XYZ file of C-alpha atoms in Angstrom:
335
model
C 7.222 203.042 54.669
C 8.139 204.711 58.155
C 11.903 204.901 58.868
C 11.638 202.804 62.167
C 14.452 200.063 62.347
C 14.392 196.757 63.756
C 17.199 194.573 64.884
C 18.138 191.514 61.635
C 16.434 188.398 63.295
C 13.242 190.555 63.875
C 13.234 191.409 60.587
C 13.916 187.838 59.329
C 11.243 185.888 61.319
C 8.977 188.652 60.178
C 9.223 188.412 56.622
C 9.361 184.368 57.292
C 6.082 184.515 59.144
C 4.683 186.956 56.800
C 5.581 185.519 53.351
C 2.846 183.212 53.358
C -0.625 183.815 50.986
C -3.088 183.240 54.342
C -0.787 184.538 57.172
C -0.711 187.944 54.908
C -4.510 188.028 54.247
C -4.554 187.549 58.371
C -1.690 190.366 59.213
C -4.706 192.809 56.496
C -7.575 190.944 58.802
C -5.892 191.962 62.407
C -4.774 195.707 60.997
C -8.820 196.005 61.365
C -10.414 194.443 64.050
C -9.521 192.548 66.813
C -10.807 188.755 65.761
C -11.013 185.271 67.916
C -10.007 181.932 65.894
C -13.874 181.588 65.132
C -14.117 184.619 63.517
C -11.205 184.054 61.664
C -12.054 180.861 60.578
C -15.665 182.038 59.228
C -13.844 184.715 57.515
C -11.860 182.850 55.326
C -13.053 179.154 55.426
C -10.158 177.478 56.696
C -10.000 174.599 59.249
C -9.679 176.076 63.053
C -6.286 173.899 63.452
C -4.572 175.467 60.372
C -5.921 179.032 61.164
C -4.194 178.599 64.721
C -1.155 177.223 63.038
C -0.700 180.453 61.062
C -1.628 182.837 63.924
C 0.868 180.793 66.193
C 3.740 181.419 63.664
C 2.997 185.489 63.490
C 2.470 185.494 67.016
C 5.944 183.986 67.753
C 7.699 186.688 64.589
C 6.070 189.463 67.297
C 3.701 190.262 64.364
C 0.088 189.744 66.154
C -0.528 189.674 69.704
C -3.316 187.839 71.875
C -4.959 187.971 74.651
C -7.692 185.933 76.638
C -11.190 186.712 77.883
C -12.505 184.092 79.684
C -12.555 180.765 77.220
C -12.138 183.013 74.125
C -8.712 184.382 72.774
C -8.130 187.780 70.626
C -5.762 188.392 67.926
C -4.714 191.784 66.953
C -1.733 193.084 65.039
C 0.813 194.003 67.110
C 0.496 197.838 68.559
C 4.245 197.599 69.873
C 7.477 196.063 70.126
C 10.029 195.389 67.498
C 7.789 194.232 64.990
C 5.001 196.357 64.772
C 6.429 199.101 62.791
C 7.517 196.371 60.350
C 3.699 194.989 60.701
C 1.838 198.348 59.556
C 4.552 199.108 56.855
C 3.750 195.303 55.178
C -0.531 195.901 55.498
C 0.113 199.419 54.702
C 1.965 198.103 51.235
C -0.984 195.987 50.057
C -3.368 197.307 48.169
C -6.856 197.540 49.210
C -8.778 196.704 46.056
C -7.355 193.576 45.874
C -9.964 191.517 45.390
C -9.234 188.986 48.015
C -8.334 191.012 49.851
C -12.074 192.865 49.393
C -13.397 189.554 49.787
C -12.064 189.352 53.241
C -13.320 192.516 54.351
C -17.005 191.881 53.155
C -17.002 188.830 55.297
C -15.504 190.927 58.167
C -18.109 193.490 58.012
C -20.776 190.292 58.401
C -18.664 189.411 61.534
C -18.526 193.039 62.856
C -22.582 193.227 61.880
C -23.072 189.899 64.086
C -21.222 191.013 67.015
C -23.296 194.635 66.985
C -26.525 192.400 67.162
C -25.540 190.372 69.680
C -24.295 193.694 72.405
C -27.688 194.836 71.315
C -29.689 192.218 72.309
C -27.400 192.339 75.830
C -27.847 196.155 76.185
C -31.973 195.863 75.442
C -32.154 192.923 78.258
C -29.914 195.266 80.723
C -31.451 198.889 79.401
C -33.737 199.640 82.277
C -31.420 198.811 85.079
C -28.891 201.389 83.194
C -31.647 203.576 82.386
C -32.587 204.152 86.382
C -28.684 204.805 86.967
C -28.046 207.655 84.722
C -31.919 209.020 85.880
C -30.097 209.370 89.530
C -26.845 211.194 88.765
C -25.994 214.637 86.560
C -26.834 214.646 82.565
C -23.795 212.716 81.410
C -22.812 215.599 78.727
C -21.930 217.787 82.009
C -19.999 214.971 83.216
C -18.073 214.330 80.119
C -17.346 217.807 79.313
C -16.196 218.686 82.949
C -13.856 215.133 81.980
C -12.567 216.263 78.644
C -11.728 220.008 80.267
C -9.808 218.299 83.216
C -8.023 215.930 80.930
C -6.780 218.538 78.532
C -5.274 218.482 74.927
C -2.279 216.927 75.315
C -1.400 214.487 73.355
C -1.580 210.783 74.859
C 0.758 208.097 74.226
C -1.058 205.596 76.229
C -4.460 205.752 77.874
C -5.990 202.789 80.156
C -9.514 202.888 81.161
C -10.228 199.907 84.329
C -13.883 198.793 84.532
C -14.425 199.639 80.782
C -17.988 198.761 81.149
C -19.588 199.857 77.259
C -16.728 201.818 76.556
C -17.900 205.539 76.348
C -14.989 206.626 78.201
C -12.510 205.229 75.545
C -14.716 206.388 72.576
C -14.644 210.056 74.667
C -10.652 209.993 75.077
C -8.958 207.198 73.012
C -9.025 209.486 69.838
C -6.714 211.943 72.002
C -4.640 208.878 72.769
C -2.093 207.222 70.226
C -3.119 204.465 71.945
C -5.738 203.163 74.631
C -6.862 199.851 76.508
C -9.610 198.968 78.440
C -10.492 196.151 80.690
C -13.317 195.214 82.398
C -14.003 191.801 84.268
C -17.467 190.853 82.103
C -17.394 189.827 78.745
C -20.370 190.816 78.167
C -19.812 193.994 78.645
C -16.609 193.992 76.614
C -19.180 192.633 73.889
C -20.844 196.015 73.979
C -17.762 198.046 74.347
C -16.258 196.326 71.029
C -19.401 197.274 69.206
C -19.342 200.574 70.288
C -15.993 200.971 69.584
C -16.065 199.722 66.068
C -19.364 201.908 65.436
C -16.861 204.783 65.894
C -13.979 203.441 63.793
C -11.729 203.656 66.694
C -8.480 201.429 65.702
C -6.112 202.214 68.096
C -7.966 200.471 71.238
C -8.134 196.995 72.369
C -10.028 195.494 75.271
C -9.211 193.219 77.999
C -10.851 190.774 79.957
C -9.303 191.135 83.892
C -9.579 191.844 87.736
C -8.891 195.224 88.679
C -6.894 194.226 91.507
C -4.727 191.944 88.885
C -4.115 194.036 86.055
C -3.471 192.002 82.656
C -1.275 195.082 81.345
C 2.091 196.860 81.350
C 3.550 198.308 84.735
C 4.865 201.873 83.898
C 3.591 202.463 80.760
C 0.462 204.708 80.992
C 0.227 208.468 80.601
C -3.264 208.483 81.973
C -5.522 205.626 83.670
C -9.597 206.071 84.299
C -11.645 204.689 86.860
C -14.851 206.137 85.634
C -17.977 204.887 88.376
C -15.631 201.873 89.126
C -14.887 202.626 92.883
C -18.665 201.770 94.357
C -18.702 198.592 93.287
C -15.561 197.722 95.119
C -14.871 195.738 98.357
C -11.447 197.739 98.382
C -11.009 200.844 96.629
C -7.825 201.626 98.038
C -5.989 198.292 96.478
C -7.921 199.154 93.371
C -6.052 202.863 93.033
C -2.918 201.081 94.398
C -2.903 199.008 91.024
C -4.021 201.374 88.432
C -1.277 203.524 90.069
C 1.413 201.186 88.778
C 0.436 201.067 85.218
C 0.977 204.613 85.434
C 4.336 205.955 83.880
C 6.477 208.560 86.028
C 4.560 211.953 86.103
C 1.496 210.206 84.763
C -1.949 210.665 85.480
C -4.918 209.355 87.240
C -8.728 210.317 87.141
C -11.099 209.003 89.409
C -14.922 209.750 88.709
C -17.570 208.573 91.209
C -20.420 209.188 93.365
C -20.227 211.974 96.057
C -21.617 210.565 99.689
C -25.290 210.166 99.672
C -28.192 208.079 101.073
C -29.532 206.065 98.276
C -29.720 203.206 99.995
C -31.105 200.779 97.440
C -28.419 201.461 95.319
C -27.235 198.258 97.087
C -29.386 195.385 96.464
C -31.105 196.990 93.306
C -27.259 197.606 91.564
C -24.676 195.870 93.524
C -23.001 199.317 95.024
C -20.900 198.282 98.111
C -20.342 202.198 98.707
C -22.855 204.966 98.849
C -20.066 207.511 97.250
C -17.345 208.969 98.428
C -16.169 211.708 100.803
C -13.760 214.714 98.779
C -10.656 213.757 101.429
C -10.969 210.175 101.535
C -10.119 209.561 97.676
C -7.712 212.175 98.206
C -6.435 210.015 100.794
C -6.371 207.029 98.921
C -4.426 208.877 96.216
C -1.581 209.917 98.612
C -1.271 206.567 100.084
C -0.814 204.955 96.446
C 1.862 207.413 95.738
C 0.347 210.155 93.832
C -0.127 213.573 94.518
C -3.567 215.570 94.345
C -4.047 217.842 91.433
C -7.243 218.548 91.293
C -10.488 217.860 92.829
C -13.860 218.968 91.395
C -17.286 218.533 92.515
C -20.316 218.710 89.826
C -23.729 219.338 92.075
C -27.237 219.745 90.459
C -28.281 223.227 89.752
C -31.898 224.259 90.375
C -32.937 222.363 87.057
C -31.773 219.031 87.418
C -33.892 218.083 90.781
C -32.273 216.236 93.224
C -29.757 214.860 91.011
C -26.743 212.491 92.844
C -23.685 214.762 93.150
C -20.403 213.749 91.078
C -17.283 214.240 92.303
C -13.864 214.465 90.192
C -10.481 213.489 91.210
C -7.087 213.758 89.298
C -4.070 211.989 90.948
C -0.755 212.849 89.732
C 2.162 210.321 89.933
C 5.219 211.769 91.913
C 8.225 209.941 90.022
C 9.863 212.243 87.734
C 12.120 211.227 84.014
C 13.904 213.956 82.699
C 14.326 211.854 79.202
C 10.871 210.074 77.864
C 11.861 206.876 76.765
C 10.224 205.874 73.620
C 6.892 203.371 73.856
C 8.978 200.550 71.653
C 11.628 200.457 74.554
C 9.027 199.851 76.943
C 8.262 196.457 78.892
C 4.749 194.751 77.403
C 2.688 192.288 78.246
């Protein structure tokens, strides 16, 4: 059991909520995967109205938390605040060949399967139009690496990634991250990002349906934020950055991905762009309005090889608020 301490009534409505045969099998479910009510309820044959009665009562001991995406609702165990240390230690006590417990899981991993069929079926239908996207720009393993080089080793406490999109850019960095979020305004796309991101057994990463000009997270709380080929499809970019630059934490960071200028014009009707990429100075400029200082700046041309490829340019923003003591991610305000 970790040594983290909680104040007495946290403690108390805790083991309240969580002394309960279902609510416990739910607290083992939502260690896992992040589930909606109908999942739960096709996991372990319960009525809808007593499932939400139980997820109501851990959700009020700070046990699980939710969030919306459109008309649909996620649960998750809590990933912070005063009862999620008390939340791991209880699923972290149980023991896993329980057979109820097994049960549980078997009916989860028919859940999970269903969910990786359906993104499928939405990536096949949408394939081609991503297909003639990456043909245009640099091979995305030059992209990536250039990405994981500028980011570093450093350990992450939190990591937000706006316009998640399928979620390669959390299943690149999350596992550098203690913990990461993404959000993206299509659920559909947050379909395929779950999949992917339960394909790589990434548990420390939720997703969020929201406008990037509205962020559904915490203000002040993020070591590093992504916009990863988010900017283009934007009627302002420069509200965007102002945004993602307040979920950033003092001295945290921002990387900005995108486009260099160019002249593929179609890129408009054929793909929704609004911009044709970006000058080097005028993200720059964007940066420094928003409060951040320029740290970097990298430009990835085609070589000789890769034909006229579309030129990607690299930003990293740096915000200009200085802590000399880290406060600790339990102390912090959440959503």
């Amino acid at each position: 059991m970790t040594q983290s301490h909680a104040p007495f009534d946290v403690v108390l409505n805790a083991l309240a909520a969580a002394g309960e045969a279902t609510r416990l099998r739910l607290l083992a479910l939502l260690a896992e995967a992040e589930l909606t009510v109908t999942e739960i309820v096709t996991i372990l044959g319960q009525s809808q109205p007593r499932v939400s009665r139980h997820l109501r009562l851990l959700a009020e001991a700070g046990l699980v938390e939710r969030h919306r995406e459109g008309s649909w609702v996620f649960f998750l165990m809590s990933q912070h605040g005063p009862a999620a240390g008390f939340a791991r230690d209880i699923v972290a006590r149980l023991n896993a060949e329980e057979p109820l417990l097994g049960a549980d899981r078997a009916r989860l991993a028919e859940v999970r399967q269903a969910r990786a069929e359906q993104a499928a079926r939405y990536f096949a239908a949408h394939a081609a139009n991503w297909d003639e996207l990456r043909a245009m720009h640099l091979p995305e393993e030059r992209v990536e690496a250039a990405i994981v080089d500028i980011v570093g080793k450093s350990p992450i406490h939190a990591l937000l990634d706006l316009g998640a999109g399928t979620g390669r850019m959390l299943e690149l960095l999350a596992p550098l991250a203690a913990r990461a979020v993404g959000v993206d305004q299509s659920p559909q796309m947050l379909a395929v990002a779950r999949a992917r991101l339960e394909r790589a057994g990434l548990r420390n990463t939720q997703l969020r349906q929201g406008d990037i000009y509205a962020l559904p997270v915490e203000p002040d709380h993020y070591d590093l934020v992504v916009m990863h080929q988010v900017l283009h499809y934007l009627d302002d970019p420069l509200r965007a950055i102002r945004e993602a630059t307040r979920a950033l934490r003092p001295g945290g960071r921002l990387l900005i991905v995108d486009f260099a200028p160019h002249q593929e014009e179609h890129l408009r009707a054929a793909h929704a762009h609004r911009r044709l990429g970006f000058a080097g100075e005028e993200v720059a400029g964007f940066m420094q309005a928003s409060g951040l200082d320029v740290a970097l700046r990298r430009d990835l041309a085609p070589n000789r090889s890769e034909g006229r490829k579309l030129t990607v340019s690299i930003w990293l923003g740096q915000d200009r608020r200085i802590i000399s003591d880290q406060l600790p991610l339990t102390a912090r305000e959440v959503a």
